[in-house]
Short mmCIF file of N, CA and C in Angstrom, two decimals:
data_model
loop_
_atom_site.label_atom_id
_atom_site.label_comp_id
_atom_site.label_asym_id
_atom_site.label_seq_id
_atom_site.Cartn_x
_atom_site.Cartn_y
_atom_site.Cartn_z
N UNK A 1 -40.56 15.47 53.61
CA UNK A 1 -39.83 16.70 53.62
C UNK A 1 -40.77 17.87 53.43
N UNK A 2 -40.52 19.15 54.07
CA UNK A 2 -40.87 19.82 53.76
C UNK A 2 -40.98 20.73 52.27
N UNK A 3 -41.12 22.21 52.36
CA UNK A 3 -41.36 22.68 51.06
C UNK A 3 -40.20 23.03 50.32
N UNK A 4 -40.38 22.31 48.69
CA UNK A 4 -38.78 22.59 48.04
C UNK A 4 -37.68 22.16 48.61
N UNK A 5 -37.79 20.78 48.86
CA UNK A 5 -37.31 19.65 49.41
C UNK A 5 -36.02 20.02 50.92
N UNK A 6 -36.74 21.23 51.33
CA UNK A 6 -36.25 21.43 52.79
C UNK A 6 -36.44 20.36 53.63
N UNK A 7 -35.79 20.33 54.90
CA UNK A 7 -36.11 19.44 55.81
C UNK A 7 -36.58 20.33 56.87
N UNK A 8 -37.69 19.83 57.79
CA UNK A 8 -38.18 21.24 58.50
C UNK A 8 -38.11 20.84 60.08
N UNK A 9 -37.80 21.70 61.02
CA UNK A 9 -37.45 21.20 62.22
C UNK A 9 -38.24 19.88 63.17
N UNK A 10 -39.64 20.08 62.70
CA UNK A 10 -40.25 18.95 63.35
C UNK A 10 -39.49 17.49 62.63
N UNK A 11 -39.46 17.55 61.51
CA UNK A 11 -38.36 16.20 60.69
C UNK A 11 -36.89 15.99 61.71
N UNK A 12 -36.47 17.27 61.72
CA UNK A 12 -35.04 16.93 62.43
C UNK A 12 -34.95 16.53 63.83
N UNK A 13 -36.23 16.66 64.63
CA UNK A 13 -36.57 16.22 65.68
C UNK A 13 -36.86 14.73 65.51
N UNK A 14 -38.06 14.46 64.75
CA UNK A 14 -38.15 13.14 65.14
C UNK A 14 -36.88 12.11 64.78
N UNK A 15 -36.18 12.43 63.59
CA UNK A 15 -35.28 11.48 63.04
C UNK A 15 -34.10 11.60 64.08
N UNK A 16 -33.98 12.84 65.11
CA UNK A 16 -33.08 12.63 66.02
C UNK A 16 -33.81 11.84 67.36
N UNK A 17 -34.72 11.83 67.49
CA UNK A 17 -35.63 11.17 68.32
C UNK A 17 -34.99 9.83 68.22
N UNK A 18 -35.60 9.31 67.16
CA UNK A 18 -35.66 7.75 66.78
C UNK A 18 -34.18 7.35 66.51
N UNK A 19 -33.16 7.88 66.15
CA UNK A 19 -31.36 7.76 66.11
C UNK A 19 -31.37 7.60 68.04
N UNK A 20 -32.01 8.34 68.97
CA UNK A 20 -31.54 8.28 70.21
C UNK A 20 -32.05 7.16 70.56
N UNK A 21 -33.61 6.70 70.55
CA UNK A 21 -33.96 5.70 70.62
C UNK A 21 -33.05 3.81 70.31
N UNK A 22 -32.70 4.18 68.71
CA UNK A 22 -32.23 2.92 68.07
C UNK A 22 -30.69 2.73 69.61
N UNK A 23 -29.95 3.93 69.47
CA UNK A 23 -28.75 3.59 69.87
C UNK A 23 -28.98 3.53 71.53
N UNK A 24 -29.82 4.19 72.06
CA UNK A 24 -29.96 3.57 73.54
C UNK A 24 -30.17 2.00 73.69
N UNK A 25 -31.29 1.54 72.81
CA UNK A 25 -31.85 0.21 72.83
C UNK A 25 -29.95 -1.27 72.31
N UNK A 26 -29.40 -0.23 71.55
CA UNK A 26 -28.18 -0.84 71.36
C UNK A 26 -27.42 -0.89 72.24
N UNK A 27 -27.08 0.04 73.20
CA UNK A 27 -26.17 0.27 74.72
C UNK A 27 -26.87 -0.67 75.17
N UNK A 28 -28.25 -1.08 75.63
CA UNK A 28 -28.71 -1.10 76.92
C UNK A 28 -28.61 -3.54 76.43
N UNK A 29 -28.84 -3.12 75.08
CA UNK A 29 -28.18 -4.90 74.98
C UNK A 29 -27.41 -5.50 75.40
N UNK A 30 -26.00 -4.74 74.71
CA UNK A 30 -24.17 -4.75 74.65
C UNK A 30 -24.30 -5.28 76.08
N UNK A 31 -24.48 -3.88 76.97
CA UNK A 31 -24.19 -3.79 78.26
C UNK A 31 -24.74 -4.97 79.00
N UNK A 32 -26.09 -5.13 78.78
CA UNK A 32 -27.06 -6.45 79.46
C UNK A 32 -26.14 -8.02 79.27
N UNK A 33 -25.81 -7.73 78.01
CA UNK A 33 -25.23 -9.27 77.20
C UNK A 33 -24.10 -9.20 78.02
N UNK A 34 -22.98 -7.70 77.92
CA UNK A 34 -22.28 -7.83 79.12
C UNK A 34 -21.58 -8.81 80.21
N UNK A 35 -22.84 -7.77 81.31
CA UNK A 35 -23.15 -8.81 82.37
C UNK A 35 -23.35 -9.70 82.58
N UNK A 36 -24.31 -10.28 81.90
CA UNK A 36 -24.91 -11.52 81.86
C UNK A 36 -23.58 -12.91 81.61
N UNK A 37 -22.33 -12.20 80.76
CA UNK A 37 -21.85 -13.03 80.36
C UNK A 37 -22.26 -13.92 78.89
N UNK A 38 -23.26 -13.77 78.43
CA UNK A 38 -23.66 -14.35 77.45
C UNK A 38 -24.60 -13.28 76.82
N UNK A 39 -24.85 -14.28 75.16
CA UNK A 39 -25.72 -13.36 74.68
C UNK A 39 -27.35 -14.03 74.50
N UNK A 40 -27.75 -13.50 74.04
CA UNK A 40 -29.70 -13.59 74.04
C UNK A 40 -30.00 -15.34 74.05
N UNK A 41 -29.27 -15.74 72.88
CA UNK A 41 -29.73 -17.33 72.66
C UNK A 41 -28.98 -17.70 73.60
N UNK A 42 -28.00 -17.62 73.99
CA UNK A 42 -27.35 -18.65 75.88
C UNK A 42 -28.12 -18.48 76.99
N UNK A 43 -29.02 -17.00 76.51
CA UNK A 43 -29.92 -16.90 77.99
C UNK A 43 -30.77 -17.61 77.97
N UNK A 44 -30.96 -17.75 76.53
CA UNK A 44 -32.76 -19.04 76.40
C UNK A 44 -31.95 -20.20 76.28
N UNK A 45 -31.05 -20.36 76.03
CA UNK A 45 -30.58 -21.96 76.13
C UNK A 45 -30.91 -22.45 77.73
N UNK A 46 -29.96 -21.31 78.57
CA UNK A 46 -29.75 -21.34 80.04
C UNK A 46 -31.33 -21.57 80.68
N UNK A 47 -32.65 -20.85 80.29
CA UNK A 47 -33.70 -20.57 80.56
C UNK A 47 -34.26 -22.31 80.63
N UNK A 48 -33.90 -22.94 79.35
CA UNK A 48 -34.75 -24.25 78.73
C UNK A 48 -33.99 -25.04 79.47
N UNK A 49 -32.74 -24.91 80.06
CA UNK A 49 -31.92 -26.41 80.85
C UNK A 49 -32.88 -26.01 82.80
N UNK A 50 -33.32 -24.74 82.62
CA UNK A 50 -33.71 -24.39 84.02
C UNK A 50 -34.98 -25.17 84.06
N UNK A 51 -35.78 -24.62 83.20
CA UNK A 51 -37.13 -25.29 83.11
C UNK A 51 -37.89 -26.40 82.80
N UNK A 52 -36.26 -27.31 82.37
CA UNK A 52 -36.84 -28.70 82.38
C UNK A 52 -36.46 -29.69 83.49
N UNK A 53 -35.58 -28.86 84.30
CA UNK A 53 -35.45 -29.43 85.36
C UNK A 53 -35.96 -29.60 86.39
N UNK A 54 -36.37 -31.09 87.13
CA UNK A 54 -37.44 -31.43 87.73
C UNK A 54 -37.27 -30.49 89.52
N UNK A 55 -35.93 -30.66 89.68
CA UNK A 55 -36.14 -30.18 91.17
C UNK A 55 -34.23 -29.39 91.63
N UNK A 56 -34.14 -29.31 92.05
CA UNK A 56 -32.67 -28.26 92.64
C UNK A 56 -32.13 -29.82 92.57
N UNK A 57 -30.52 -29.60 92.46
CA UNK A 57 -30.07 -30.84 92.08
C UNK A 57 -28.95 -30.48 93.55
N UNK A 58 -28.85 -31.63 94.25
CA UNK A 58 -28.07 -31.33 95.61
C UNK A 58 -26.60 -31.86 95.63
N UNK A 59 -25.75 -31.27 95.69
CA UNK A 59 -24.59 -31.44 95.07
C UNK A 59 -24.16 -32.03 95.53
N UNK A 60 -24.42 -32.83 97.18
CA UNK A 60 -23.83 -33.45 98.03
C UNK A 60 -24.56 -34.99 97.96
N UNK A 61 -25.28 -35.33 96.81
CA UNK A 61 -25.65 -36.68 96.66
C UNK A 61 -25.54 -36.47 95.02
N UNK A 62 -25.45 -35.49 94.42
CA UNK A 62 -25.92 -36.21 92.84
C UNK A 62 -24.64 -36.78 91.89
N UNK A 63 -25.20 -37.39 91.17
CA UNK A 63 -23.78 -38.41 90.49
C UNK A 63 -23.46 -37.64 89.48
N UNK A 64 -22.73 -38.39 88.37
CA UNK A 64 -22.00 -37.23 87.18
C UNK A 64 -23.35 -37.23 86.45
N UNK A 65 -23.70 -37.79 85.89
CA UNK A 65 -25.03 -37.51 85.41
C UNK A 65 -26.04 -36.42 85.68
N UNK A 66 -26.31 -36.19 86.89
CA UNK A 66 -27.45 -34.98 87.43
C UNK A 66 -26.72 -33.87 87.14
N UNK A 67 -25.17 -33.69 87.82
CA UNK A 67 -24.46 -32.70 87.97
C UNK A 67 -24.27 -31.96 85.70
N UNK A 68 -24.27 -33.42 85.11
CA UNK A 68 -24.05 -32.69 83.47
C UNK A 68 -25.18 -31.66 83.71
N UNK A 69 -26.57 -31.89 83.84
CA UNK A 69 -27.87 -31.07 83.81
C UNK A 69 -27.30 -29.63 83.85
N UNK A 70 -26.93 -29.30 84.98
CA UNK A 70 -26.30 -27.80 85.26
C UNK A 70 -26.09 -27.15 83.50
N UNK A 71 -26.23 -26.08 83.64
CA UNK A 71 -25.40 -25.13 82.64
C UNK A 71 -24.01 -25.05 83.20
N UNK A 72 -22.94 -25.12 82.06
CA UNK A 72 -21.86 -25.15 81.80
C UNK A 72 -21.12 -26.44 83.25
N UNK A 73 -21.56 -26.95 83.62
CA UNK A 73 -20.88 -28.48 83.98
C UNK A 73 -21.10 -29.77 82.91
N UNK A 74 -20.17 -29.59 82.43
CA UNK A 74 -19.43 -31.32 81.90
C UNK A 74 -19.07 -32.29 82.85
N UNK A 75 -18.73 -33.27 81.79
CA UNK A 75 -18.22 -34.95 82.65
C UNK A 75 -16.64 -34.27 83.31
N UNK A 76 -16.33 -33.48 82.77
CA UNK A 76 -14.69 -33.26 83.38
C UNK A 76 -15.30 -32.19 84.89
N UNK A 77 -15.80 -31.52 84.68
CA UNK A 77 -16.26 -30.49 86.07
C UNK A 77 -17.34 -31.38 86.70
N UNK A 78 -18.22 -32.16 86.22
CA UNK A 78 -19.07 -32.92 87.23
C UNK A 78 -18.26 -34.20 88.16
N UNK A 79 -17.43 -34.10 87.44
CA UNK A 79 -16.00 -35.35 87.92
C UNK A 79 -15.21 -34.70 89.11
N UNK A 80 -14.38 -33.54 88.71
CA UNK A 80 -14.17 -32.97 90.04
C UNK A 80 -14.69 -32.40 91.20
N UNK A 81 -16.09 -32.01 90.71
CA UNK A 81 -16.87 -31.76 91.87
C UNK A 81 -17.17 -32.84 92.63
N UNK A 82 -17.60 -34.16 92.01
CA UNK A 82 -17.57 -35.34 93.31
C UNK A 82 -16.30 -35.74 93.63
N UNK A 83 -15.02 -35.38 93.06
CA UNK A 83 -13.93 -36.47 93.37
C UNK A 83 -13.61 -35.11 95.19
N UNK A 84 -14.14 -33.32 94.64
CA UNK A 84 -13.72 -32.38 95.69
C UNK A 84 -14.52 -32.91 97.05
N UNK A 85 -15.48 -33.53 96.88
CA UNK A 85 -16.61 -33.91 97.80
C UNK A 85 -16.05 -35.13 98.56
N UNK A 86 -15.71 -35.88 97.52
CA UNK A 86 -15.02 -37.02 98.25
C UNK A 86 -13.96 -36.80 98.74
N UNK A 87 -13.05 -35.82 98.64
CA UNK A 87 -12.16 -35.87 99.18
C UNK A 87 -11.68 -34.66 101.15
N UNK A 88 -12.78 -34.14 100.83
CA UNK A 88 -12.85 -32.93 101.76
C UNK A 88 -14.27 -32.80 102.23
N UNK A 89 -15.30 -34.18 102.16
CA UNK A 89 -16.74 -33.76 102.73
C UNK A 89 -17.68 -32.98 102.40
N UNK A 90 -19.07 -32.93 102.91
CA UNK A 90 -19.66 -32.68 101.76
C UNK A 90 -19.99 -31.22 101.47
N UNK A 91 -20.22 -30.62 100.38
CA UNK A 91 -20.14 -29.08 100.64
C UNK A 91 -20.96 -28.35 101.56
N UNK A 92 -20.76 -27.18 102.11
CA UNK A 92 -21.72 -26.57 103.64
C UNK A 92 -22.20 -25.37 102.72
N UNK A 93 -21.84 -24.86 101.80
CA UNK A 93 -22.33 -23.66 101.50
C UNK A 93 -22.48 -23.73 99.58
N UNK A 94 -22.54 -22.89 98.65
CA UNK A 94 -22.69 -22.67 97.52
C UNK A 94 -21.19 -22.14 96.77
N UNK A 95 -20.60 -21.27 97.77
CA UNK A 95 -19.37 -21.00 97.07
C UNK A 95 -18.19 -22.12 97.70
N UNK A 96 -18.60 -23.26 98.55
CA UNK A 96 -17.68 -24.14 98.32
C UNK A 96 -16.89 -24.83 96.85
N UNK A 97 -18.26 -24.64 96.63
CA UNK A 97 -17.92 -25.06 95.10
C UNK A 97 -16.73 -24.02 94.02
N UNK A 98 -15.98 -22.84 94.63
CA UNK A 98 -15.58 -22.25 94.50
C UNK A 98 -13.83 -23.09 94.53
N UNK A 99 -13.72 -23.67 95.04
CA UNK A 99 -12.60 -24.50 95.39
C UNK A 99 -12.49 -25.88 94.35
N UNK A 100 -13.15 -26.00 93.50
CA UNK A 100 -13.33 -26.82 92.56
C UNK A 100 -12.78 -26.15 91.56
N UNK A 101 -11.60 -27.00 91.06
CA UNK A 101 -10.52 -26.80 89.85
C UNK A 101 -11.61 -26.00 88.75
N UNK A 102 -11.72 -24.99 87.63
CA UNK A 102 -12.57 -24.79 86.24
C UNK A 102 -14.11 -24.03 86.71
N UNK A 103 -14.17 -23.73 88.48
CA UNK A 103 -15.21 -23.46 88.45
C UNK A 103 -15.19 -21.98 89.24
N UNK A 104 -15.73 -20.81 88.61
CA UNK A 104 -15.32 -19.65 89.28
C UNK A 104 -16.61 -18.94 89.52
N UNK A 105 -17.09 -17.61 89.53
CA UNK A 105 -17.71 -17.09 90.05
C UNK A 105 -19.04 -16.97 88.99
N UNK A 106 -18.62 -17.06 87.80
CA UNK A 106 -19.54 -16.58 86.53
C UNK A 106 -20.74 -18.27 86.41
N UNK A 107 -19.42 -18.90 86.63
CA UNK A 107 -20.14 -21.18 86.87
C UNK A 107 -21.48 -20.46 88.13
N UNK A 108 -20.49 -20.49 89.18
CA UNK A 108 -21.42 -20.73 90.09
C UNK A 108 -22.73 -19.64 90.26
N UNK A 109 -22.79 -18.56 89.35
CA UNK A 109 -23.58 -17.42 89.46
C UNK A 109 -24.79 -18.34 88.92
N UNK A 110 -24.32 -19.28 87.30
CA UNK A 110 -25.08 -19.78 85.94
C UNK A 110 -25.66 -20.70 86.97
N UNK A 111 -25.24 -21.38 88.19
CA UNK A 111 -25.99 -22.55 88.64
C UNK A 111 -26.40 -22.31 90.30
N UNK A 112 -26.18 -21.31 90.68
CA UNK A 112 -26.39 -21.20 91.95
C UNK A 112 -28.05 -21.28 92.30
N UNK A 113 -29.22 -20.99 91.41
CA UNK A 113 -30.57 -21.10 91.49
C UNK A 113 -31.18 -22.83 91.28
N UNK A 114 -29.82 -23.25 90.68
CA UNK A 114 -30.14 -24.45 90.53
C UNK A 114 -29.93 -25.44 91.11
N UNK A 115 -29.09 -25.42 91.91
CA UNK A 115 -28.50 -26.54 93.24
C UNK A 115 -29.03 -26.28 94.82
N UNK A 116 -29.19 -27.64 95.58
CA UNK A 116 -29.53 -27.25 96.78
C UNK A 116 -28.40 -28.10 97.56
N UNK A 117 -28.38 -27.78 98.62
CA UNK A 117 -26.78 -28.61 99.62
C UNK A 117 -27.76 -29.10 100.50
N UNK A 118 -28.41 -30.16 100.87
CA UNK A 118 -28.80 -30.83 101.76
C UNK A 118 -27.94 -31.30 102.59
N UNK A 119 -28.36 -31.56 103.97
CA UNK A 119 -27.53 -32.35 105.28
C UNK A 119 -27.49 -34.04 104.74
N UNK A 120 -26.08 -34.31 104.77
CA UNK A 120 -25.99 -35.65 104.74
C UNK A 120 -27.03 -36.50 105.44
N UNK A 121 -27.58 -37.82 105.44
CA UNK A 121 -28.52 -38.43 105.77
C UNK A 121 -27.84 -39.10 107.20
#
């Protein structure tokens, strides 16, 4: 503080400085976490299921097992995705998977880097 415990304009600057700072860096989280759908530790969860995975998992051969790997597919969504396959052929695109009971746009956003649709053999 300044003299005789004034506060002197360069003080009221920086402490408004650093208040604009703290609360931008707070918007720009919220908003990020947002979008994202998740928050910081789901993104590194999401990050560590990406990076231990050996290769794009092809939805039109892999069993319930490969398909758990995915972020947010279980035995109940890895189940309908082969029973949708078996029943209607094998998927042609990424948002086929869109037609699968539990699986909507936010699923297929979390796994779309992670699957490949190969041509049947």
């Amino acid at each position: 503080m300044g003299q005789k415990g004034k506060v002197t304009k360069t003080e009221i600057f920086c402490l408004s400085l650093t208040a604009a700072f703290v609360l931008l860096a707070v918007v720009l989280f919220a908003v990020g976490a947002r979008r994202s759908g998740s928050w910081e530790i789901t993104v590194w969860k999401d990050k560590e299921i990406h990076d231990t995975l050996p290769q794009k998992i092809d939805i039109n051969q892999a069993d319930e097992a490969q398909l758990q790997q995915l972020p947010g597919i279980g035995p109940v969504l890895a189940g309908r995705i082969i029973a949708w396959r078996e029943e209607n052929g094998a998927y042609q695109i990424p948002e086929d998977l869109l037609a699968v009971e539990g699986i909507g746009l936010t699923t297929l956003d979390g796994i779309r880097d992670l699957i490949t649709i190969q041509e049947e053999p």
